[in-house]
Amino acid sequence: MNVLERGESPMPMFTTITNLIEVMLDLTHCIIRFKELSEQYISLDTPELVTATTHIPITVYWMIRSVVTCSSILFNLIGMGHEYELSSLAHKINNIHDHLKHHLDLCNRHVEEKKHIEAYLTLIRIMDTPHLDNIKPLKHLIYLKDDQLPLYESSTKNRVSIDVLKKKIVLLLISDLDIPTQELSVLDQMYREARENPTRPESQYEVVWLPVVSNPRTTPWTTENQIKFERLRNMMHWYSVFHPSLLDPAVIKYIKEVWHFNHKPLLVVMDPQGRIVNTNGLHMMLIWGSVAFPFTKHEGRSPLERGNLEDRIKDEKYICIYGGKDMEWIRKFTTTAREVARQAEIPLEMLYVGKSNPREKVLKCNNIIRAESLNYVLPDSSAIWFFWARLESMLQSKLRYGKSTDEDDPILREINVMLTYDGNDRGWAVICRGSKEWMRRANGDTVLTSLDSYEEWRDEADERGFLPVLNERVEANRPPHHCNRLILPGSSGRVPETVVCGECGRLMERFFLYRCCTD
């Protein structure tokens, strides 16, 4: 009545009391959540929980004091004089709530980390355990929530059950949202061929795209990301997870740490019993296509040795493969090589393969060579990329079969040398006849100098053979000082322990190189 007699409104006081009650309720809920923390994942001696627990008694004291004060004021309604006290109590309770909420967040983070570790270890156990079929491993890889259908079928635009993969060979395509179009097109071509001939043994597999983003449950998922994801998903003719959030953080950790995913796409092969038989069949696919089915690790010799690619070269013709992006050298080399072949009366075919990263300069060289009819060229940038991708895939395949150095493996040594030349901007060339007669690879200046002096060794070549004598000239013309380099992408997978220089035969030193994608 005292307030009403003075003509003052009680509403400001009621507002202050309401604010205090709200912060008390928030604080109460916060204390309750501490009690709800699972002892399975957080013990009573966890530092974050110990710190919070020591503050709870004083918190309860201030809660009781606030309740008594509110009760007294509401009971007596004794004027505006206690509004300051109410605001002070609300401020105090709010500060206590913020402090406890901070420690509650730390405890929840601790619990999530424990759950994450447990899920990760469970996944390792599941993937290493024999099963009757592949459903259980797949369900642990792809998170199932509320019995929702986890897979998306591009051809029908429908969600489907994971049971469509039961007892099938499953190729798990793992990438981020920046999957290179070249790898995608090669896999797409192979998959289309399999679907067109479904009765063939090598067609008995399915592909599932697992898009790996940093952490799809905590990282903000933008509209731009969703558009990009859906565009990629609709480009693929195979299955995809319906959304990247269906990959648990523990699964992403497993993919990165066990399967060694590092930006570059992987094609992990799971057999009908759920066993991982190859952590990256992409290299075999690039080399062999559908012939690589079922993409398992072969016993004994590697596929490179079981079916030598060199046998496809016609024995009666000389084949010259060369690369680089110096158009002036290309003109000199092709003109000289064709003239020497004419004088030596040997059938020579030449193919320009550019560089592994066919940017503007390489494509320009390709167009000039085609326009001037200098020799054969690969039809487009995809074909150029595919040539070098197969070389790198051969390297990875060799390393996967336990070859760590090129000293005892001639194929690995040749691949390393080819990739070494690609790491330099200058031209290079190799000439072969059939699968047994080869000119040692040489840089552009060396091979051009050797061909320029053809008149000096022409008679000897007529007597002993063109390539044996050319090899001797190449060796004699190699420069005493040189600097070769082998550049492999940081995400390419395994790397050789040692690499021998293609020029002098000495072991090359290993350095770290960081560079932008310059042309």
PDB file of C-alpha atoms in Angstrom, residues 63-300:
ATOM      1  CA  MET A  63      20.297 -18.751  -4.682  1.00  0.00           C
ATOM      2  CA  ILE A  64      18.707 -19.085  -1.225  1.00  0.00           C
ATOM      3  CA  ARG A  65      19.439 -15.453  -0.415  1.00  0.00           C
ATOM      4  CA  SER A  66      17.833 -14.366  -3.685  1.00  0.00           C
ATOM      5  CA  VAL A  67      14.741 -16.500  -3.053  1.00  0.00           C
ATOM      6  CA  VAL A  68      14.325 -15.050   0.465  1.00  0.00           C
ATOM      7  CA  THR A  69      14.722 -11.505  -0.810  1.00  0.00           C
ATOM      8  CA  CYS A  70      12.196 -11.995  -3.597  1.00  0.00           C
ATOM      9  CA  SER A  71       9.732 -13.605  -1.183  1.00  0.00           C
ATOM     10  CA  SER A  72      10.058 -10.739   1.290  1.00  0.00           C
ATOM     11  CA  ILE A  73       9.570  -8.056  -1.324  1.00  0.00           C
ATOM     12  CA  LEU A  74       6.636  -9.795  -2.971  1.00  0.00           C
ATOM     13  CA  PHE A  75       5.010 -10.414   0.403  1.00  0.00           C
ATOM     14  CA  ASN A  76       5.327  -6.884   1.750  1.00  0.00           C
ATOM     15  CA  LEU A  77       5.513  -4.893  -1.519  1.00  0.00           C
ATOM     16  CA  ILE A  78       7.396  -2.244   0.419  1.00  0.00           C
ATOM     17  CA  GLY A  79       8.320   0.272  -2.238  1.00  0.00           C
ATOM     18  CA  MET A  80      11.110   1.062  -4.600  1.00  0.00           C
ATOM     19  CA  GLY A  81      13.887   1.055  -2.072  1.00  0.00           C
ATOM     20  CA  HIS A  82      14.813  -2.604  -2.705  1.00  0.00           C
ATOM     21  CA  GLU A  83      15.050  -2.348  -6.484  1.00  0.00           C
ATOM     22  CA  TYR A  84      18.801  -1.776  -6.273  1.00  0.00           C
ATOM     23  CA  GLU A  85      19.237  -4.857  -4.078  1.00  0.00           C
ATOM     24  CA  LEU A  86      17.258  -6.970  -6.548  1.00  0.00           C
ATOM     25  CA  SER A  87      19.373  -5.741  -9.486  1.00  0.00           C
ATOM     26  CA  SER A  88      22.550  -6.432  -7.522  1.00  0.00           C
ATOM     27  CA  LEU A  89      21.412  -9.969  -6.743  1.00  0.00           C
ATOM     28  CA  ALA A  90      20.449 -10.552 -10.394  1.00  0.00           C
ATOM     29  CA  HIS A  91      23.893  -9.377 -11.498  1.00  0.00           C
ATOM     30  CA  LYS A  92      25.578 -11.641  -8.930  1.00  0.00           C
ATOM     31  CA  ILE A  93      23.511 -14.699  -9.906  1.00  0.00           C
ATOM     32  CA  ASN A  94      24.115 -14.008 -13.610  1.00  0.00           C
ATOM     33  CA  ASN A  95      27.888 -13.876 -13.082  1.00  0.00           C
ATOM     34  CA  ILE A  96      27.792 -17.149 -11.144  1.00  0.00           C
ATOM     35  CA  HIS A  97      25.728 -18.713 -13.951  1.00  0.00           C
ATOM     36  CA  ASP A  98      28.200 -17.574 -16.623  1.00  0.00           C
ATOM     37  CA  HIS A  99      31.084 -19.023 -14.612  1.00  0.00           C
ATOM     38  CA  LEU A 100      29.395 -22.390 -14.075  1.00  0.00           C
ATOM     39  CA  LYS A 101      28.156 -22.473 -17.688  1.00  0.00           C
ATOM     40  CA  HIS A 102      31.751 -22.059 -18.866  1.00  0.00           C
ATOM     41  CA  HIS A 103      32.875 -25.056 -16.820  1.00  0.00           C
ATOM     42  CA  LEU A 104      29.827 -27.021 -17.926  1.00  0.00           C
ATOM     43  CA  ASP A 105      30.843 -26.399 -21.545  1.00  0.00           C
ATOM     44  CA  LEU A 106      34.348 -27.641 -20.722  1.00  0.00           C
ATOM     45  CA  CYS A 107      32.907 -30.777 -19.124  1.00  0.00           C
ATOM     46  CA  ASN A 108      30.634 -31.386 -22.114  1.00  0.00           C
ATOM     47  CA  ARG A 109      33.613 -30.971 -24.429  1.00  0.00           C
ATOM     48  CA  HIS A 110      35.502 -33.507 -22.326  1.00  0.00           C
ATOM     49  CA  VAL A 111      32.568 -35.922 -22.592  1.00  0.00           C
ATOM     50  CA  GLU A 112      32.346 -35.424 -26.363  1.00  0.00           C
ATOM     51  CA  GLU A 113      36.056 -36.106 -26.746  1.00  0.00           C
ATOM     52  CA  LYS A 114      35.713 -39.307 -24.722  1.00  0.00           C
ATOM     53  CA  LYS A 115      32.730 -40.365 -26.851  1.00  0.00           C
ATOM     54  CA  HIS A 116      34.691 -39.495 -29.977  1.00  0.00           C
ATOM     55  CA  ILE A 117      37.644 -41.657 -28.873  1.00  0.00           C
ATOM     56  CA  GLU A 118      35.316 -44.509 -27.935  1.00  0.00           C
ATOM     57  CA  ALA A 119      33.540 -44.302 -31.320  1.00  0.00           C
ATOM     58  CA  TYR A 120      36.895 -44.211 -33.102  1.00  0.00           C
ATOM     59  CA  LEU A 121      38.216 -47.275 -31.262  1.00  0.00           C
ATOM     60  CA  THR A 122      34.918 -49.082 -31.858  1.00  0.00           C
ATOM     61  CA  LEU A 123      35.190 -48.321 -35.569  1.00  0.00           C
ATOM     62  CA  ILE A 124      38.743 -49.692 -35.683  1.00  0.00           C
ATOM     63  CA  ARG A 125      37.561 -52.871 -33.969  1.00  0.00           C
ATOM     64  CA  ILE A 126      34.575 -53.252 -36.316  1.00  0.00           C
ATOM     65  CA  MET A 127      36.665 -52.713 -39.433  1.00  0.00           C
ATOM     66  CA  ASP A 128      39.265 -55.258 -38.255  1.00  0.00           C
ATOM     67  CA  THR A 129      36.709 -57.931 -37.319  1.00  0.00           C
ATOM     68  CA  PRO A 130      35.498 -60.591 -39.814  1.00  0.00           C
ATOM     69  CA  HIS A 131      31.774 -60.386 -40.650  1.00  0.00           C
ATOM     70  CA  LEU A 132      29.253 -62.448 -42.574  1.00  0.00           C
ATOM     71  CA  ASP A 133      28.480 -59.477 -44.818  1.00  0.00           C
ATOM     72  CA  ASN A 134      29.395 -55.813 -45.195  1.00  0.00           C
ATOM     73  CA  ILE A 135      26.323 -54.224 -43.583  1.00  0.00           C
ATOM     74  CA  LYS A 136      27.714 -53.764 -40.064  1.00  0.00           C
ATOM     75  CA  PRO A 137      30.955 -52.056 -41.204  1.00  0.00           C
ATOM     76  CA  LEU A 138      28.989 -49.815 -43.587  1.00  0.00           C
ATOM     77  CA  LYS A 139      26.545 -48.820 -40.833  1.00  0.00           C
ATOM     78  CA  HIS A 140      29.467 -47.789 -38.637  1.00  0.00           C
ATOM     79  CA  LEU A 141      30.932 -45.731 -41.461  1.00  0.00           C
ATOM     80  CA  ILE A 142      27.664 -44.028 -42.398  1.00  0.00           C
ATOM     81  CA  TYR A 143      25.764 -42.592 -39.421  1.00  0.00           C
ATOM     82  CA  LEU A 144      22.150 -43.772 -39.203  1.00  0.00           C
ATOM     83  CA  LYS A 145      19.719 -41.473 -37.380  1.00  0.00           C
ATOM     84  CA  ASP A 146      16.081 -42.286 -36.572  1.00  0.00           C
ATOM     85  CA  ASP A 147      16.039 -45.066 -39.182  1.00  0.00           C
ATOM     86  CA  GLN A 148      16.422 -42.529 -41.992  1.00  0.00           C
ATOM     87  CA  LEU A 149      17.589 -43.798 -45.370  1.00  0.00           C
ATOM     88  CA  PRO A 150      21.267 -42.749 -45.538  1.00  0.00           C
ATOM     89  CA  LEU A 151      22.062 -43.157 -49.238  1.00  0.00           C
ATOM     90  CA  TYR A 152      21.079 -41.058 -52.232  1.00  0.00           C
ATOM     91  CA  GLU A 153      20.628 -42.613 -55.663  1.00  0.00           C
ATOM     92  CA  SER A 154      21.369 -40.043 -58.333  1.00  0.00           C
ATOM     93  CA  SER A 155      19.498 -41.796 -61.149  1.00  0.00           C
ATOM     94  CA  THR A 156      16.171 -41.842 -59.264  1.00  0.00           C
ATOM     95  CA  LYS A 157      16.772 -38.824 -56.966  1.00  0.00           C
ATOM     96  CA  ASN A 158      15.580 -41.024 -54.083  1.00  0.00           C
ATOM     97  CA  ARG A 159      16.951 -41.937 -50.672  1.00  0.00           C
ATOM     98  CA  VAL A 160      17.661 -45.644 -50.311  1.00  0.00           C
ATOM     99  CA  SER A 161      18.627 -48.108 -47.598  1.00  0.00           C
ATOM    100  CA  ILE A 162      22.174 -49.231 -47.014  1.00  0.00           C
ATOM    101  CA  ASP A 163      20.929 -52.778 -47.669  1.00  0.00           C
ATOM    102  CA  VAL A 164      21.296 -52.169 -51.437  1.00  0.00           C
ATOM    103  CA  LEU A 165      25.037 -52.729 -50.863  1.00  0.00           C
ATOM    104  CA  LYS A 166      24.684 -55.999 -48.984  1.00  0.00           C
ATOM    105  CA  LYS A 167      27.212 -58.684 -49.998  1.00  0.00           C
ATOM    106  CA  LYS A 168      28.559 -56.582 -52.872  1.00  0.00           C
ATOM    107  CA  ILE A 169      32.012 -55.252 -53.576  1.00  0.00           C
ATOM    108  CA  VAL A 170      31.773 -51.591 -52.605  1.00  0.00           C
ATOM    109  CA  LEU A 171      34.142 -48.904 -53.849  1.00  0.00           C
ATOM    110  CA  LEU A 172      34.124 -46.040 -51.353  1.00  0.00           C
ATOM    111  CA  LEU A 173      34.979 -42.850 -53.227  1.00  0.00           C
ATOM    112  CA  ILE A 174      36.410 -40.491 -50.614  1.00  0.00           C
ATOM    113  CA  SER A 175      36.994 -36.833 -51.422  1.00  0.00           C
ATOM    114  CA  ASP A 176      36.223 -33.329 -50.287  1.00  0.00           C
ATOM    115  CA  LEU A 177      34.007 -30.936 -52.251  1.00  0.00           C
ATOM    116  CA  ASP A 178      36.889 -30.070 -54.594  1.00  0.00           C
ATOM    117  CA  ILE A 179      37.198 -33.446 -56.281  1.00  0.00           C
ATOM    118  CA  PRO A 180      39.189 -33.155 -59.551  1.00  0.00           C
ATOM    119  CA  THR A 181      36.994 -33.573 -62.591  1.00  0.00           C
ATOM    120  CA  GLN A 182      39.581 -35.807 -64.305  1.00  0.00           C
ATOM    121  CA  GLU A 183      39.435 -38.567 -61.679  1.00  0.00           C
ATOM    122  CA  LEU A 184      35.663 -38.215 -61.633  1.00  0.00           C
ATOM    123  CA  SER A 185      35.369 -38.611 -65.401  1.00  0.00           C
ATOM    124  CA  VAL A 186      37.582 -41.733 -65.466  1.00  0.00           C
ATOM    125  CA  LEU A 187      35.558 -43.405 -62.721  1.00  0.00           C
ATOM    126  CA  ASP A 188      32.328 -42.316 -64.401  1.00  0.00           C
ATOM    127  CA  GLN A 189      33.370 -43.899 -67.692  1.00  0.00           C
ATOM    128  CA  MET A 190      34.309 -47.152 -65.994  1.00  0.00           C
ATOM    129  CA  TYR A 191      31.051 -47.204 -63.996  1.00  0.00           C
ATOM    130  CA  ARG A 192      28.937 -46.568 -67.099  1.00  0.00           C
ATOM    131  CA  GLU A 193      30.649 -49.452 -68.885  1.00  0.00           C
ATOM    132  CA  ALA A 194      29.914 -51.691 -65.896  1.00  0.00           C
ATOM    133  CA  ARG A 195      26.231 -50.733 -65.892  1.00  0.00           C
ATOM    134  CA  GLU A 196      25.953 -51.302 -69.649  1.00  0.00           C
ATOM    135  CA  ASN A 197      27.324 -54.842 -69.186  1.00  0.00           C
ATOM    136  CA  PRO A 198      25.921 -55.857 -65.778  1.00  0.00           C
ATOM    137  CA  THR A 199      26.489 -59.601 -66.273  1.00  0.00           C
ATOM    138  CA  ARG A 200      30.260 -59.334 -66.604  1.00  0.00           C
ATOM    139  CA  PRO A 201      32.250 -60.452 -63.522  1.00  0.00           C
ATOM    140  CA  GLU A 202      34.114 -57.136 -63.496  1.00  0.00           C
ATOM    141  CA  SER A 203      30.811 -55.247 -63.297  1.00  0.00           C
ATOM    142  CA  GLN A 204      29.787 -56.709 -59.938  1.00  0.00           C
ATOM    143  CA  TYR A 205      30.449 -53.715 -57.718  1.00  0.00           C
ATOM    144  CA  GLU A 206      28.830 -50.530 -56.450  1.00  0.00           C
ATOM    145  CA  VAL A 207      30.319 -47.105 -55.783  1.00  0.00           C
ATOM    146  CA  VAL A 208      29.439 -44.853 -52.840  1.00  0.00           C
ATOM    147  CA  TRP A 209      30.667 -41.273 -52.469  1.00  0.00           C
ATOM    148  CA  LEU A 210      31.701 -40.284 -48.948  1.00  0.00           C
ATOM    149  CA  PRO A 211      32.235 -36.486 -48.978  1.00  0.00           C
ATOM    150  CA  VAL A 212      34.681 -35.527 -46.220  1.00  0.00           C
ATOM    151  CA  VAL A 213      34.380 -31.987 -44.867  1.00  0.00           C
ATOM    152  CA  SER A 214      36.320 -30.679 -41.854  1.00  0.00           C
ATOM    153  CA  ASN A 215      33.575 -31.397 -39.314  1.00  0.00           C
ATOM    154  CA  PRO A 216      30.074 -31.303 -40.787  1.00  0.00           C
ATOM    155  CA  ARG A 217      28.408 -31.226 -37.366  1.00  0.00           C
ATOM    156  CA  THR A 218      30.282 -28.248 -35.941  1.00  0.00           C
ATOM    157  CA  THR A 219      31.520 -26.306 -38.971  1.00  0.00           C
ATOM    158  CA  PRO A 220      28.902 -23.916 -40.349  1.00  0.00           C
ATOM    159  CA  TRP A 221      27.325 -25.479 -43.434  1.00  0.00           C
ATOM    160  CA  THR A 222      26.715 -22.630 -45.852  1.00  0.00           C
ATOM    161  CA  THR A 223      24.237 -22.401 -48.674  1.00  0.00           C
ATOM    162  CA  GLU A 224      27.189 -22.278 -51.059  1.00  0.00           C
ATOM    163  CA  ASN A 225      28.504 -25.576 -49.652  1.00  0.00           C
ATOM    164  CA  GLN A 226      25.087 -27.187 -50.004  1.00  0.00           C
ATOM    165  CA  ILE A 227      24.764 -26.063 -53.632  1.00  0.00           C
ATOM    166  CA  LYS A 228      28.262 -27.338 -54.430  1.00  0.00           C
ATOM    167  CA  PHE A 229      27.582 -30.655 -52.698  1.00  0.00           C
ATOM    168  CA  GLU A 230      24.278 -31.214 -54.513  1.00  0.00           C
ATOM    169  CA  ARG A 231      25.825 -30.297 -57.862  1.00  0.00           C
ATOM    170  CA  LEU A 232      28.596 -32.887 -57.377  1.00  0.00           C
ATOM    171  CA  ARG A 233      26.177 -35.481 -56.024  1.00  0.00           C
ATOM    172  CA  ASN A 234      23.921 -35.130 -59.062  1.00  0.00           C
ATOM    173  CA  MET A 235      26.891 -35.492 -61.422  1.00  0.00           C
ATOM    174  CA  MET A 236      27.623 -38.948 -60.048  1.00  0.00           C
ATOM    175  CA  HIS A 237      25.750 -41.947 -61.399  1.00  0.00           C
ATOM    176  CA  TRP A 238      26.432 -44.030 -58.300  1.00  0.00           C
ATOM    177  CA  TYR A 239      25.315 -43.795 -54.669  1.00  0.00           C
ATOM    178  CA  SER A 240      26.231 -40.962 -52.286  1.00  0.00           C
ATOM    179  CA  VAL A 241      25.591 -40.322 -48.632  1.00  0.00           C
ATOM    180  CA  PHE A 242      22.557 -38.094 -48.426  1.00  0.00           C
ATOM    181  CA  HIS A 243      24.465 -35.396 -46.529  1.00  0.00           C
ATOM    182  CA  PRO A 244      28.069 -35.007 -45.266  1.00  0.00           C
ATOM    183  CA  SER A 245      26.762 -34.805 -41.667  1.00  0.00           C
ATOM    184  CA  LEU A 246      26.055 -38.546 -41.931  1.00  0.00           C
ATOM    185  CA  LEU A 247      29.808 -39.056 -41.536  1.00  0.00           C
ATOM    186  CA  ASP A 248      30.570 -38.962 -37.819  1.00  0.00           C
ATOM    187  CA  PRO A 249      33.721 -37.061 -36.702  1.00  0.00           C
ATOM    188  CA  ALA A 250      35.153 -40.411 -35.574  1.00  0.00           C
ATOM    189  CA  VAL A 251      34.681 -41.724 -39.129  1.00  0.00           C
ATOM    190  CA  ILE A 252      36.438 -38.689 -40.581  1.00  0.00           C
ATOM    191  CA  LYS A 253      39.304 -39.254 -38.125  1.00  0.00           C
ATOM    192  CA  TYR A 254      39.469 -42.910 -39.206  1.00  0.00           C
ATOM    193  CA  ILE A 255      39.466 -41.989 -42.904  1.00  0.00           C
ATOM    194  CA  LYS A 256      42.307 -39.524 -42.407  1.00  0.00           C
ATOM    195  CA  GLU A 257      44.466 -41.502 -39.988  1.00  0.00           C
ATOM    196  CA  VAL A 258      43.922 -45.109 -41.107  1.00  0.00           C
ATOM    197  CA  TRP A 259      43.226 -44.680 -44.810  1.00  0.00           C
ATOM    198  CA  HIS A 260      45.518 -41.623 -45.025  1.00  0.00           C
ATOM    199  CA  PHE A 261      43.093 -39.342 -46.827  1.00  0.00           C
ATOM    200  CA  ASN A 262      44.712 -35.974 -47.448  1.00  0.00           C
ATOM    201  CA  HIS A 263      42.668 -33.965 -49.940  1.00  0.00           C
ATOM    202  CA  LYS A 264      43.484 -36.213 -52.918  1.00  0.00           C
ATOM    203  CA  PRO A 265      40.631 -38.666 -53.727  1.00  0.00           C
ATOM    204  CA  LEU A 266      40.784 -42.268 -52.551  1.00  0.00           C
ATOM    205  CA  LEU A 267      38.925 -45.321 -53.805  1.00  0.00           C
ATOM    206  CA  VAL A 268      38.747 -47.670 -50.815  1.00  0.00           C
ATOM    207  CA  VAL A 269      37.711 -51.218 -51.743  1.00  0.00           C
ATOM    208  CA  MET A 270      35.465 -53.217 -49.379  1.00  0.00           C
ATOM    209  CA  ASP A 271      34.744 -56.845 -50.215  1.00  0.00           C
ATOM    210  CA  PRO A 272      31.316 -58.538 -49.704  1.00  0.00           C
ATOM    211  CA  GLN A 273      32.329 -59.550 -46.147  1.00  0.00           C
ATOM    212  CA  GLY A 274      33.163 -55.972 -45.170  1.00  0.00           C
ATOM    213  CA  ARG A 275      36.954 -56.376 -45.288  1.00  0.00           C
ATOM    214  CA  ILE A 276      39.052 -53.543 -46.658  1.00  0.00           C
ATOM    215  CA  VAL A 277      41.134 -55.197 -49.366  1.00  0.00           C
ATOM    216  CA  ASN A 278      42.653 -52.013 -50.810  1.00  0.00           C
ATOM    217  CA  THR A 279      42.856 -48.566 -49.244  1.00  0.00           C
ATOM    218  CA  ASN A 280      43.197 -46.963 -52.663  1.00  0.00           C
ATOM    219  CA  GLY A 281      42.183 -48.779 -55.819  1.00  0.00           C
ATOM    220  CA  LEU A 282      42.207 -45.501 -57.749  1.00  0.00           C
ATOM    221  CA  HIS A 283      45.767 -46.084 -58.948  1.00  0.00           C
ATOM    222  CA  MET A 284      44.917 -49.550 -60.253  1.00  0.00           C
ATOM    223  CA  MET A 285      41.816 -48.147 -61.947  1.00  0.00           C
ATOM    224  CA  LEU A 286      43.830 -45.432 -63.707  1.00  0.00           C
ATOM    225  CA  ILE A 287      46.310 -48.035 -64.963  1.00  0.00           C
ATOM    226  CA  TRP A 288      44.004 -50.895 -65.878  1.00  0.00           C
ATOM    227  CA  GLY A 289      40.417 -49.609 -65.905  1.00  0.00           C
ATOM    228  CA  SER A 290      37.857 -52.389 -65.454  1.00  0.00           C
ATOM    229  CA  VAL A 291      40.585 -55.016 -65.876  1.00  0.00           C
ATOM    230  CA  ALA A 292      41.759 -54.083 -62.369  1.00  0.00           C
ATOM    231  CA  PHE A 293      38.581 -55.620 -60.883  1.00  0.00           C
ATOM    232  CA  PRO A 294      38.237 -56.630 -58.036  1.00  0.00           C
ATOM    233  CA  PHE A 295      40.911 -54.030 -57.155  1.00  0.00           C
ATOM    234  CA  THR A 296      42.576 -56.276 -54.592  1.00  0.00           C
ATOM    235  CA  LYS A 297      46.272 -56.503 -53.901  1.00  0.00           C
ATOM    236  CA  HIS A 298      47.629 -59.220 -56.180  1.00  0.00           C
ATOM    237  CA  GLU A 299      49.901 -61.859 -54.842  1.00  0.00           C
ATOM    238  CA  GLY A 300      53.374 -62.193 -56.291  1.00  0.00           C
TER     239      GLY A 300
END
